[in-house]
Short mmCIF file of C-alpha atoms in Angstrom, two decimals:
data_model
loop_
_atom_site.label_atom_id
_atom_site.label_comp_id
_atom_site.label_asym_id
_atom_site.label_seq_id
_atom_site.Cartn_x
_atom_site.Cartn_y
_atom_site.Cartn_z
CA MET A 1 -222.69 55.79 121.98
CA SER A 2 -222.72 57.60 125.28
CA GLU A 3 -223.54 61.26 125.30
CA PRO A 4 -221.31 62.90 127.90
CA SER A 5 -221.07 66.11 125.89
CA GLU A 6 -224.82 66.65 125.89
CA THR A 7 -225.30 65.85 129.54
CA PRO A 8 -222.15 66.73 131.45
CA ALA A 9 -224.08 67.54 134.61
CA GLU A 10 -225.10 63.95 135.34
CA MET A 11 -223.34 61.49 137.56
CA ILE A 12 -225.91 58.70 137.28
CA ARG A 13 -228.48 58.16 134.58
CA PHE A 14 -231.06 55.37 134.39
CA GLU A 15 -232.53 55.07 130.92
CA ASN A 16 -235.60 52.86 130.49
CA VAL A 17 -234.19 50.41 133.02
CA VAL A 18 -236.15 47.22 133.58
CA LYS A 19 -235.09 44.56 136.07
CA ARG A 20 -236.82 41.23 136.34
CA PHE A 21 -236.00 38.22 138.46
CA GLY A 22 -237.65 35.42 136.54
CA SER A 23 -241.24 36.50 136.01
CA ASN A 24 -241.06 39.02 138.88
CA THR A 25 -240.61 42.56 137.60
CA VAL A 26 -238.75 44.53 140.26
CA LEU A 27 -238.11 47.73 138.29
CA GLU A 28 -240.40 48.92 135.55
CA ASN A 29 -239.03 51.22 132.87
CA LEU A 30 -237.14 53.41 135.28
CA ASN A 31 -235.77 56.82 134.24
CA PHE A 32 -233.93 59.25 136.47
CA THR A 33 -230.70 61.19 136.76
CA VAL A 34 -228.53 62.21 139.69
CA ALA A 35 -226.30 65.30 139.53
CA PRO A 36 -222.65 65.23 140.64
CA GLY A 37 -222.36 65.75 144.38
CA GLU A 38 -226.05 65.24 144.94
CA PHE A 39 -227.24 63.20 147.94
CA VAL A 40 -230.29 61.24 146.87
CA THR A 41 -232.23 59.06 149.25
CA LEU A 42 -234.54 56.32 148.06
CA ILE A 43 -237.48 55.58 150.31
CA GLY A 44 -240.43 53.26 150.00
CA PRO A 45 -241.85 50.00 151.28
CA SER A 46 -239.68 46.90 151.20
CA GLY A 47 -239.79 45.15 147.86
CA SER A 48 -240.22 48.44 146.03
CA GLY A 49 -236.90 48.01 144.23
CA LYS A 50 -234.68 50.48 146.12
CA THR A 51 -231.91 48.07 147.00
CA THR A 52 -232.03 46.60 143.49
CA ILE A 53 -231.19 50.05 142.14
CA LEU A 54 -228.07 50.23 144.29
CA ARG A 55 -227.09 46.69 143.30
CA LEU A 56 -227.48 47.57 139.64
CA VAL A 57 -225.23 50.62 140.03
CA MET A 58 -222.66 48.48 141.89
CA THR A 59 -222.92 45.95 139.03
CA LEU A 60 -223.88 43.20 141.47
CA GLU A 61 -226.93 42.70 139.24
CA ARG A 62 -227.36 43.14 135.48
CA VAL A 63 -230.18 45.14 133.92
CA THR A 64 -232.83 43.16 132.05
CA GLU A 65 -233.49 46.06 129.68
CA GLY A 66 -232.36 49.67 129.37
CA THR A 67 -229.03 51.30 130.11
CA ILE A 68 -227.31 52.81 133.13
CA TYR A 69 -224.71 55.57 132.71
CA VAL A 70 -222.25 56.76 135.32
CA ALA A 71 -220.30 59.97 134.79
CA GLY A 72 -221.54 60.06 131.22
CA GLU A 73 -220.17 56.62 130.40
CA PRO A 74 -222.29 53.53 129.98
CA LEU A 75 -222.04 51.17 132.94
CA SER A 76 -224.41 48.32 132.18
CA HIS A 77 -223.25 48.33 128.56
CA MET A 78 -220.07 49.00 126.68
CA PRO A 79 -219.51 50.65 123.34
CA LYS A 80 -218.55 48.18 120.64
CA GLY A 81 -218.57 48.83 116.90
CA GLY A 82 -220.61 52.01 117.33
CA LYS A 83 -223.29 50.23 119.36
CA LEU A 84 -223.89 49.50 123.00
CA VAL A 85 -223.66 45.84 123.96
CA PRO A 86 -224.01 44.32 127.44
CA ALA A 87 -220.80 44.98 129.36
CA ASP A 88 -218.39 42.09 129.83
CA GLU A 89 -216.57 41.37 133.08
CA LYS A 90 -213.41 43.17 132.00
CA TYR A 91 -215.28 46.36 131.16
CA LEU A 92 -217.21 46.20 134.42
CA ARG A 93 -214.04 45.81 136.46
CA GLN A 94 -212.85 49.16 135.13
CA ALA A 95 -216.23 50.86 135.21
CA ARG A 96 -217.02 49.96 138.80
CA LYS A 97 -213.83 51.53 140.16
CA ARG A 98 -215.54 54.91 140.44
CA ILE A 99 -218.35 53.40 142.52
CA GLY A 100 -218.27 52.32 146.15
CA MET A 101 -220.79 50.64 148.39
CA VAL A 102 -221.45 50.27 152.09
CA PHE A 103 -223.56 47.25 152.96
CA GLN A 104 -226.19 46.57 155.58
CA GLN A 105 -224.16 43.64 156.97
CA PHE A 106 -220.77 45.50 156.72
CA ASN A 107 -219.18 42.58 154.86
CA LEU A 108 -215.71 43.24 156.21
CA PHE A 109 -213.14 40.56 155.42
CA PRO A 110 -212.77 38.59 158.68
CA ASN A 111 -209.42 37.15 157.62
CA MET A 112 -207.80 40.60 157.51
CA ASN A 113 -207.23 43.17 160.22
CA VAL A 114 -208.88 46.59 160.04
CA LEU A 115 -206.00 48.27 158.24
CA ARG A 116 -205.80 45.54 155.60
CA ASN A 117 -209.53 45.74 155.02
CA VAL A 118 -209.10 49.40 154.14
CA THR A 119 -205.93 49.03 152.05
CA GLU A 120 -206.99 45.91 150.13
CA GLY A 121 -208.88 47.78 147.38
CA PRO A 122 -206.37 50.61 146.85
CA VAL A 123 -203.43 48.17 146.71
CA ARG A 124 -205.01 45.36 144.71
CA SER A 125 -207.27 47.21 142.34
CA LEU A 126 -206.01 50.80 142.16
CA GLY A 127 -202.37 49.69 142.17
CA LYS A 128 -201.29 52.01 144.97
CA SER A 129 -198.13 51.29 146.92
CA ARG A 130 -198.52 49.66 150.31
CA ASP A 131 -197.03 52.73 152.05
CA GLU A 132 -199.32 55.17 150.32
CA ALA A 133 -202.37 52.99 150.98
CA ASP A 134 -201.42 52.51 154.65
CA LYS A 135 -201.01 56.23 155.15
CA ARG A 136 -204.36 57.04 153.59
CA ALA A 137 -206.07 54.20 155.47
CA ARG A 138 -204.79 55.53 158.79
CA GLU A 139 -206.12 59.00 157.92
CA LEU A 140 -209.51 57.55 157.05
CA LEU A 141 -209.61 55.39 160.16
CA GLU A 142 -208.92 58.52 162.16
CA LEU A 143 -211.73 60.27 160.32
CA VAL A 144 -214.16 57.51 161.30
CA GLY A 145 -212.82 57.54 164.88
CA LEU A 146 -211.03 54.19 164.91
CA SER A 147 -207.34 55.12 164.99
CA ASP A 148 -206.85 52.74 167.91
CA LYS A 149 -208.37 49.76 166.10
CA VAL A 150 -205.97 49.58 163.17
CA ASP A 151 -204.67 46.14 164.14
CA ALA A 152 -207.96 44.71 165.41
CA ARG A 153 -209.86 41.96 163.66
CA PRO A 154 -213.36 42.86 162.46
CA THR A 155 -214.86 40.24 164.78
CA GLN A 156 -213.42 42.11 167.78
CA LEU A 157 -215.39 45.25 166.89
CA SER A 158 -218.95 46.30 167.62
CA GLY A 159 -221.40 46.59 164.74
CA GLY A 160 -221.05 50.36 164.73
CA GLN A 161 -217.26 50.12 164.61
CA GLN A 162 -217.43 47.55 161.83
CA GLN A 163 -219.65 49.81 159.80
CA ARG A 164 -217.21 52.70 160.33
CA VAL A 165 -214.41 50.53 158.99
CA ALA A 166 -216.60 49.62 156.02
CA ILE A 167 -217.16 53.33 155.37
CA ALA A 168 -213.40 53.98 155.55
CA ARG A 169 -212.84 51.03 153.22
CA ALA A 170 -215.28 52.45 150.67
CA LEU A 171 -213.76 55.96 150.92
CA ALA A 172 -210.25 54.59 150.42
CA MET A 173 -211.26 53.75 146.85
CA GLU A 174 -211.91 57.47 146.24
CA PRO A 175 -215.31 56.76 144.73
CA GLU A 176 -217.22 59.31 142.70
CA VAL A 177 -220.43 57.56 143.66
CA LEU A 178 -221.07 56.02 147.06
CA LEU A 179 -223.99 53.67 147.60
CA LEU A 180 -225.40 53.28 151.10
CA ASP A 181 -227.61 50.21 151.47
CA GLU A 182 -229.52 50.40 154.76
CA VAL A 183 -226.21 50.94 156.52
CA THR A 184 -227.72 51.33 159.99
CA SER A 185 -230.39 48.60 159.81
CA ALA A 186 -228.17 45.94 161.39
CA LEU A 187 -226.90 48.19 164.18
CA ASP A 188 -227.96 48.34 167.80
CA PRO A 189 -230.11 51.45 168.26
CA GLU A 190 -227.55 53.29 170.39
CA LEU A 191 -224.92 52.98 167.66
CA VAL A 192 -227.07 54.34 164.82
CA THR A 193 -226.69 58.04 165.56
CA GLY A 194 -222.89 58.00 165.53
CA VAL A 195 -222.73 56.33 162.13
CA LEU A 196 -225.33 58.70 160.68
CA HIS A 197 -223.41 61.72 162.00
CA LEU A 198 -220.28 60.43 160.37
CA LEU A 199 -222.05 59.96 157.04
CA LYS A 200 -223.52 63.43 157.24
CA ASP A 201 -220.03 64.87 157.82
CA ILE A 202 -218.68 62.99 154.86
CA ALA A 203 -221.58 64.00 152.64
CA THR A 204 -221.17 67.67 153.47
CA THR A 205 -217.36 67.80 153.24
CA THR A 206 -216.80 65.82 150.03
CA ASP A 207 -218.15 66.10 146.50
CA ILE A 208 -219.08 62.43 146.37
CA THR A 209 -222.46 61.63 144.84
CA PHE A 210 -224.60 59.56 147.21
CA LEU A 211 -227.38 57.12 146.53
CA CYS A 212 -228.82 56.04 149.83
CA VAL A 213 -231.47 53.55 150.91
CA THR A 214 -232.50 54.07 154.51
CA HIS A 215 -235.37 53.81 156.94
CA GLU A 216 -233.95 56.66 159.03
CA MET A 217 -236.33 59.39 157.92
CA GLN A 218 -234.82 62.11 160.09
CA PHE A 219 -231.42 61.41 158.57
CA ALA A 220 -232.89 61.38 155.07
CA ARG A 221 -234.49 64.71 155.77
CA ASP A 222 -231.30 66.25 157.22
CA VAL A 223 -228.81 65.16 154.66
CA SER A 224 -230.58 64.60 151.34
CA ASP A 225 -230.70 67.04 148.48
CA ARG A 226 -233.45 64.97 146.95
CA VAL A 227 -235.74 62.14 147.98
CA MET A 228 -237.28 59.63 145.64
CA MET A 229 -240.27 57.63 146.80
CA PHE A 230 -240.59 54.18 145.25
CA ASP A 231 -243.52 51.87 145.09
CA GLY A 232 -243.89 48.73 143.00
CA GLY A 233 -240.69 49.37 141.06
CA LYS A 234 -241.64 52.89 140.03
CA ILE A 235 -240.84 56.39 141.25
CA VAL A 236 -244.08 57.76 142.60
CA GLU A 237 -242.65 61.02 143.90
CA ASP A 238 -239.35 62.84 143.51
CA GLY A 239 -238.44 66.12 145.16
CA PRO A 240 -236.55 68.00 147.86
CA PRO A 241 -236.86 66.46 151.35
CA GLU A 242 -238.75 69.43 152.82
CA LYS A 243 -241.47 68.87 150.27
CA ILE A 244 -241.60 65.05 150.42
CA PHE A 245 -241.65 64.92 154.20
CA THR A 246 -243.95 67.84 154.91
CA ALA A 247 -246.21 68.16 151.89
CA PRO A 248 -246.15 64.95 149.88
CA GLU A 249 -248.36 65.03 146.80
CA ASN A 250 -248.74 61.33 146.31
CA ASP A 251 -251.13 59.20 148.39
CA ARG A 252 -248.69 56.30 148.58
CA THR A 253 -245.96 58.61 149.91
CA ARG A 254 -248.33 59.96 152.52
CA GLU A 255 -249.39 56.45 153.62
CA PHE A 256 -245.81 55.24 153.72
CA LEU A 257 -244.53 58.16 155.77
CA GLN A 258 -247.48 57.84 158.12
CA ALA A 259 -246.72 54.15 158.63
CA VAL A 260 -243.03 54.83 159.27
CA LEU A 261 -243.77 57.63 161.72
CA ASP A 262 -246.31 55.52 163.60
CA ARG A 263 -243.69 52.80 164.03
CA ALA A 264 -241.11 55.27 165.33
CA MET B 1 -205.15 -21.34 163.80
CA ASP B 2 -201.50 -21.51 164.77
CA LYS B 3 -200.64 -21.10 168.40
CA TRP B 4 -199.64 -17.51 169.28
CA ASN B 5 -195.85 -17.16 169.38
CA TRP B 6 -194.26 -14.05 170.90
CA ASP B 7 -191.03 -14.56 169.00
CA ARG B 8 -192.85 -14.51 165.71
CA PHE B 9 -194.66 -11.37 166.92
CA LEU B 10 -191.36 -9.63 167.69
CA ASP B 11 -189.81 -10.81 164.43
CA ALA B 12 -192.64 -9.20 162.51
CA TRP B 13 -191.83 -5.63 163.62
CA PRO B 14 -188.83 -4.89 161.39
CA TYR B 15 -190.97 -5.80 158.37
CA VAL B 16 -193.96 -3.83 159.60
CA LEU B 17 -191.87 -0.73 160.32
CA ASP B 18 -190.17 -0.90 156.92
CA GLY B 19 -193.61 -1.08 155.38
CA LEU B 20 -194.90 1.71 157.60
CA TRP B 21 -192.29 4.08 156.24
CA VAL B 22 -193.43 3.35 152.67
CA THR B 23 -197.07 3.62 153.71
CA ILE B 24 -196.46 7.05 155.23
CA GLN B 25 -194.65 8.22 152.12
CA PHE B 26 -197.59 7.25 149.93
CA THR B 27 -200.05 8.85 152.34
CA VAL B 28 -198.13 12.12 152.31
CA LEU B 29 -197.62 12.21 148.54
CA GLY B 30 -201.19 11.09 147.85
CA SER B 31 -202.56 13.71 150.25
CA ILE B 32 -200.61 16.51 148.61
CA VAL B 33 -202.03 15.51 145.22
CA ALA B 34 -205.54 15.14 146.68
CA TYR B 35 -205.40 18.54 148.42
CA VAL B 36 -204.05 20.46 145.44
CA LEU B 37 -206.03 18.70 142.73
CA GLY B 38 -209.22 18.74 144.81
CA LEU B 39 -208.89 22.50 145.23
CA ILE B 40 -208.35 22.95 141.50
CA PHE B 41 -211.40 20.78 140.79
CA ALA B 42 -213.50 22.80 143.23
CA ILE B 43 -212.44 26.14 141.75
CA ILE B 44 -213.05 24.97 138.19
CA ARG B 45 -216.48 23.76 139.19
CA GLN B 46 -217.24 27.04 141.00
CA LEU B 47 -216.38 29.00 137.83
CA ARG B 48 -219.11 27.02 136.04
CA ILE B 49 -217.39 26.98 132.68
CA PRO B 50 -219.76 25.22 130.27
CA VAL B 51 -218.65 21.76 129.06
CA VAL B 52 -215.58 21.75 131.35
CA ASP B 53 -217.93 21.76 134.32
CA GLN B 54 -220.00 18.84 133.01
CA VAL B 55 -216.95 16.82 132.00
CA LEU B 56 -215.34 17.30 135.39
CA TRP B 57 -218.60 16.44 137.16
CA GLY B 58 -218.81 13.22 135.14
CA PHE B 59 -215.21 12.35 135.91
CA ILE B 60 -215.65 12.94 139.64
CA GLU B 61 -218.82 10.86 139.79
CA PHE B 62 -217.13 8.08 137.83
CA VAL B 63 -214.11 7.97 140.13
CA ARG B 64 -216.28 8.07 143.24
CA SER B 65 -218.45 5.24 141.95
CA THR B 66 -215.69 2.79 141.10
CA PRO B 67 -213.39 0.90 143.50
CA LEU B 68 -209.94 2.31 144.15
CA LEU B 69 -208.44 -1.13 143.51
CA VAL B 70 -209.91 -1.20 140.00
CA GLN B 71 -208.48 2.26 139.38
CA VAL B 72 -205.08 1.14 140.66
CA PHE B 73 -205.09 -1.89 138.36
CA PHE B 74 -206.30 0.16 135.41
CA LEU B 75 -203.54 2.72 135.89
CA TYR B 76 -200.92 0.05 136.48
CA TRP B 77 -201.77 -2.42 133.74
CA VAL B 78 -203.37 -0.20 131.09
CA ILE B 79 -201.98 3.31 131.40
CA ARG B 80 -198.48 2.65 132.81
CA PRO B 81 -197.15 0.58 129.91
CA GLU B 82 -198.21 3.36 127.54
CA VAL B 83 -196.88 6.42 129.32
CA LEU B 84 -194.16 5.24 131.71
CA GLN B 85 -191.99 3.19 129.37
CA GLY B 86 -188.32 3.54 130.19
CA VAL B 87 -189.00 4.70 133.76
CA ASP B 88 -187.52 2.37 136.36
CA SER B 89 -190.03 0.13 138.05
CA ASP B 90 -189.75 1.66 141.54
CA THR B 91 -190.52 5.11 140.16
CA GLN B 92 -193.38 3.64 138.15
CA LYS B 93 -194.94 2.27 141.31
CA ILE B 94 -194.51 5.55 143.15
CA LEU B 95 -196.08 7.47 140.29
CA VAL B 96 -198.99 5.07 139.81
CA GLY B 97 -199.65 4.74 143.54
CA THR B 98 -199.48 8.45 144.26
CA PHE B 99 -201.57 9.30 141.24
CA ALA B 100 -204.21 6.66 141.99
CA LEU B 101 -204.58 7.69 145.65
CA GLY B 102 -204.31 11.40 144.86
CA VAL B 103 -206.85 11.50 142.05
CA HIS B 104 -209.26 9.18 143.85
CA TYR B 105 -209.24 11.30 146.98
CA ALA B 106 -209.22 14.58 145.03
CA CYS B 107 -212.71 13.63 143.89
CA TYR B 108 -213.74 13.61 147.54
CA THR B 109 -211.72 16.61 148.73
CA SER B 110 -213.12 18.70 145.86
CA GLU B 111 -216.56 18.27 147.43
CA VAL B 112 -215.13 19.31 150.78
CA TYR B 113 -213.60 22.44 149.30
CA ARG B 114 -216.83 23.16 147.44
CA ALA B 115 -218.77 23.09 150.70
CA GLY B 116 -216.14 25.34 152.29
CA ILE B 117 -216.31 27.81 149.41
CA GLU B 118 -220.09 27.85 149.49
CA ALA B 119 -220.01 28.53 153.23
CA VAL B 120 -218.30 31.88 152.55
CA PRO B 121 -221.16 34.41 152.73
CA LYS B 122 -222.34 36.00 149.49
CA GLY B 123 -221.63 39.40 151.04
CA GLN B 124 -217.92 38.63 150.97
CA TRP B 125 -218.00 38.18 147.19
CA GLU B 126 -220.06 41.34 146.87
CA ALA B 127 -217.69 43.38 149.04
CA ALA B 128 -214.80 42.14 146.91
CA THR B 129 -216.68 43.18 143.78
CA ALA B 130 -217.42 46.60 145.27
CA LEU B 131 -213.65 47.04 145.76
CA SER B 132 -213.04 45.97 142.14
CA LEU B 133 -210.62 43.29 143.31
CA PRO B 134 -209.22 41.19 140.49
CA ARG B 135 -210.72 37.71 140.22
CA SER B 136 -207.53 35.98 141.31
CA ARG B 137 -207.27 38.19 144.39
CA VAL B 138 -210.89 37.51 145.36
CA TRP B 139 -209.94 33.83 145.56
CA THR B 140 -206.52 34.12 147.18
CA GLY B 141 -207.26 37.08 149.44
CA VAL B 142 -210.87 36.67 150.45
CA VAL B 143 -212.56 33.36 149.65
CA LEU B 144 -209.90 30.69 150.20
CA PRO B 145 -208.47 32.15 153.43
CA GLN B 146 -211.99 31.85 154.86
CA ALA B 147 -212.90 28.54 153.25
CA ILE B 148 -209.76 26.49 153.87
CA PRO B 149 -209.48 26.67 157.68
CA ARG B 150 -213.01 25.34 157.90
CA VAL B 151 -212.26 22.33 155.68
CA LEU B 152 -208.98 21.31 157.34
CA PRO B 153 -210.63 18.74 159.65
CA ALA B 154 -212.44 17.10 156.74
CA LEU B 155 -209.21 17.01 154.71
CA GLY B 156 -207.47 15.46 157.71
CA ASN B 157 -210.10 12.74 157.86
CA TYR B 158 -209.49 11.90 154.22
CA THR B 159 -205.76 11.62 154.88
CA ILE B 160 -206.49 9.14 157.67
CA ALA B 161 -208.78 7.19 155.34
CA MET B 162 -206.11 7.21 152.66
CA PHE B 163 -203.49 5.94 155.12
CA LYS B 164 -205.67 2.91 155.69
CA GLU B 165 -206.13 2.32 151.96
CA VAL B 166 -202.46 2.35 151.00
CA PRO B 167 -202.41 -1.48 151.49
CA LEU B 168 -204.36 -1.72 148.22
CA LEU B 169 -201.11 -0.77 146.54
CA SER B 170 -199.61 -4.06 147.72
CA ALA B 171 -201.55 -5.47 144.76
CA ILE B 172 -199.03 -3.76 142.47
CA SER B 173 -196.11 -4.82 144.70
CA VAL B 174 -195.60 -1.55 146.53
CA PHE B 175 -193.58 -2.49 149.65
CA ASP B 176 -196.13 -1.21 152.14
CA ILE B 177 -196.98 -2.83 155.48
CA VAL B 178 -199.28 -5.45 154.01
CA TYR B 179 -196.86 -6.40 151.26
CA GLN B 180 -194.07 -6.71 153.78
CA VAL B 181 -196.13 -9.03 155.96
CA LYS B 182 -197.76 -11.19 153.32
CA THR B 183 -194.67 -11.53 151.10
CA GLU B 184 -191.35 -10.70 152.76
CA TYR B 185 -192.11 -11.77 156.30
CA ALA B 186 -194.14 -14.77 155.11
CA ALA B 187 -191.22 -15.95 152.97
CA SER B 188 -188.85 -15.80 155.93
CA GLN B 189 -191.24 -17.58 158.31
CA GLY B 190 -193.06 -19.90 155.98
CA GLY B 191 -196.36 -18.01 156.20
CA ALA B 192 -197.62 -14.78 157.74
CA GLY B 193 -199.63 -16.01 160.71
CA PRO B 194 -201.65 -14.11 163.33
CA GLU B 195 -198.66 -12.40 165.00
CA ALA B 196 -197.59 -10.40 161.94
CA TRP B 197 -201.15 -9.42 161.03
CA ALA B 198 -201.72 -8.31 164.60
CA ALA B 199 -198.56 -6.19 164.45
CA ALA B 200 -199.74 -4.66 161.16
CA GLY B 201 -203.17 -3.91 162.57
CA LEU B 202 -201.78 -2.42 165.76
CA THR B 203 -199.51 -0.16 163.72
CA PHE B 204 -202.45 1.25 161.78
CA LEU B 205 -204.41 1.71 164.98
CA ALA B 206 -201.51 3.40 166.75
CA LEU B 207 -201.33 6.08 164.06
CA SER B 208 -204.94 6.43 162.92
CA TYR B 209 -206.52 6.80 166.31
CA PRO B 210 -204.38 9.66 167.69
CA CYS B 211 -204.68 11.42 164.33
CA ALA B 212 -208.46 11.09 164.46
CA ILE B 213 -208.46 12.62 167.93
CA LEU B 214 -206.32 15.53 166.68
CA VAL B 215 -208.73 16.09 163.81
CA ARG B 216 -211.67 16.09 166.19
CA ARG B 217 -209.92 18.67 168.33
CA LEU B 218 -209.22 20.81 165.28
CA GLU B 219 -212.88 20.47 164.34
CA ARG B 220 -213.89 21.89 167.68
CA ARG B 221 -211.63 24.87 167.10
CA VAL B 222 -212.52 25.80 163.53
CA GLY B 223 -216.03 24.34 163.28
CA THR B 224 -217.21 22.06 160.52
CA VAL B 225 -218.57 22.71 157.09
#
């Protein structure tokens, strides 16, 4: 069974998580926890398993071994007859409601206008009334600076605007956990700063728990409570950003940060 | 060959137009069945339900690999006497003809829908999952509204193809254009002759060609799969 009583201070817990794609092991016996309200950034070279972690939490992928807990409840598994068995689709549909995700490619629904994109989840999966969802969506679109684009189609918006809508769409679900998967990587350079500012505002004014994969090291440093450095499917260093970015202990972290800084 | 006779040509038109009306009815009914059933086939196949998926795949391949005329005869002479007893013979022909055309073309339209569904980016499914949308809503709200506009031209082409295959139903005495010419008109004139066949052919051309141009225009607007 889950153990929420023993560990009430955890929002996310990875317990001996292994993820393989065929014979390729992407995550190797991974253990970590994230506290409620914490902003954790995952850094590391591509292929180090960062995005896979987000996809596992969003239940877009299933664990090969181990268990993931969110808010003290099992996510990858469900309790059945006193044991944990792999979660079925019905269980997942409930469990994933507390989790939201913003994608690198925005993934807005092109067949719906901006407002509908934001209200779709609250109306169809949270069962909110259309009026209530509309009202909240307009507030959120104002928050992300797109009040005037309510009726626009996603294809009429710039990448930065689309990503703002995607952020509003994720927030409309009132997630406890928000996953940010390289959310500025597909944006034109001049649009990156605005989106990062917005995310920083949201992170500091809400109690949402964030798990963020990014290549924006300055942003990671500004906004994170904790940074985890990944390499080869393992955490090689885990600590506050000041420490990771200024005095990393691990050689791989040092090399990686050096490489990233050289590129920038 | 008989000498061309304009009177016989003009006399053929009432028969051809009577038959045209029947031909259009079968095209419309058959298309509706093919569109709906093809979509159902495509969705079932996309769900990848074990056994059901393989059975349906086998059925589709079987239908696509056998002639429509054989299917029409099989339905008419083997299945009809078993299941349509007591139904009047006109209704029997409508049911058999619509079903034969509809099911045959559904096996083609299902592939069209499948291509359209697969052309919807994976990120759309993932975004729908991230919003915890119910399965049914993912299909009706996200996937199909993006997939269907793209497949409309291909569906239109199958309707045009079907229109030109309705004459096969003359083999079970459906009063389509061909039946009208080869039986009714021929009886009144002592043989069909080149004039009536020319009128029949021109009628098909006059409808198929403009429709094909419309489809091509639609294709340019929505793109192809």
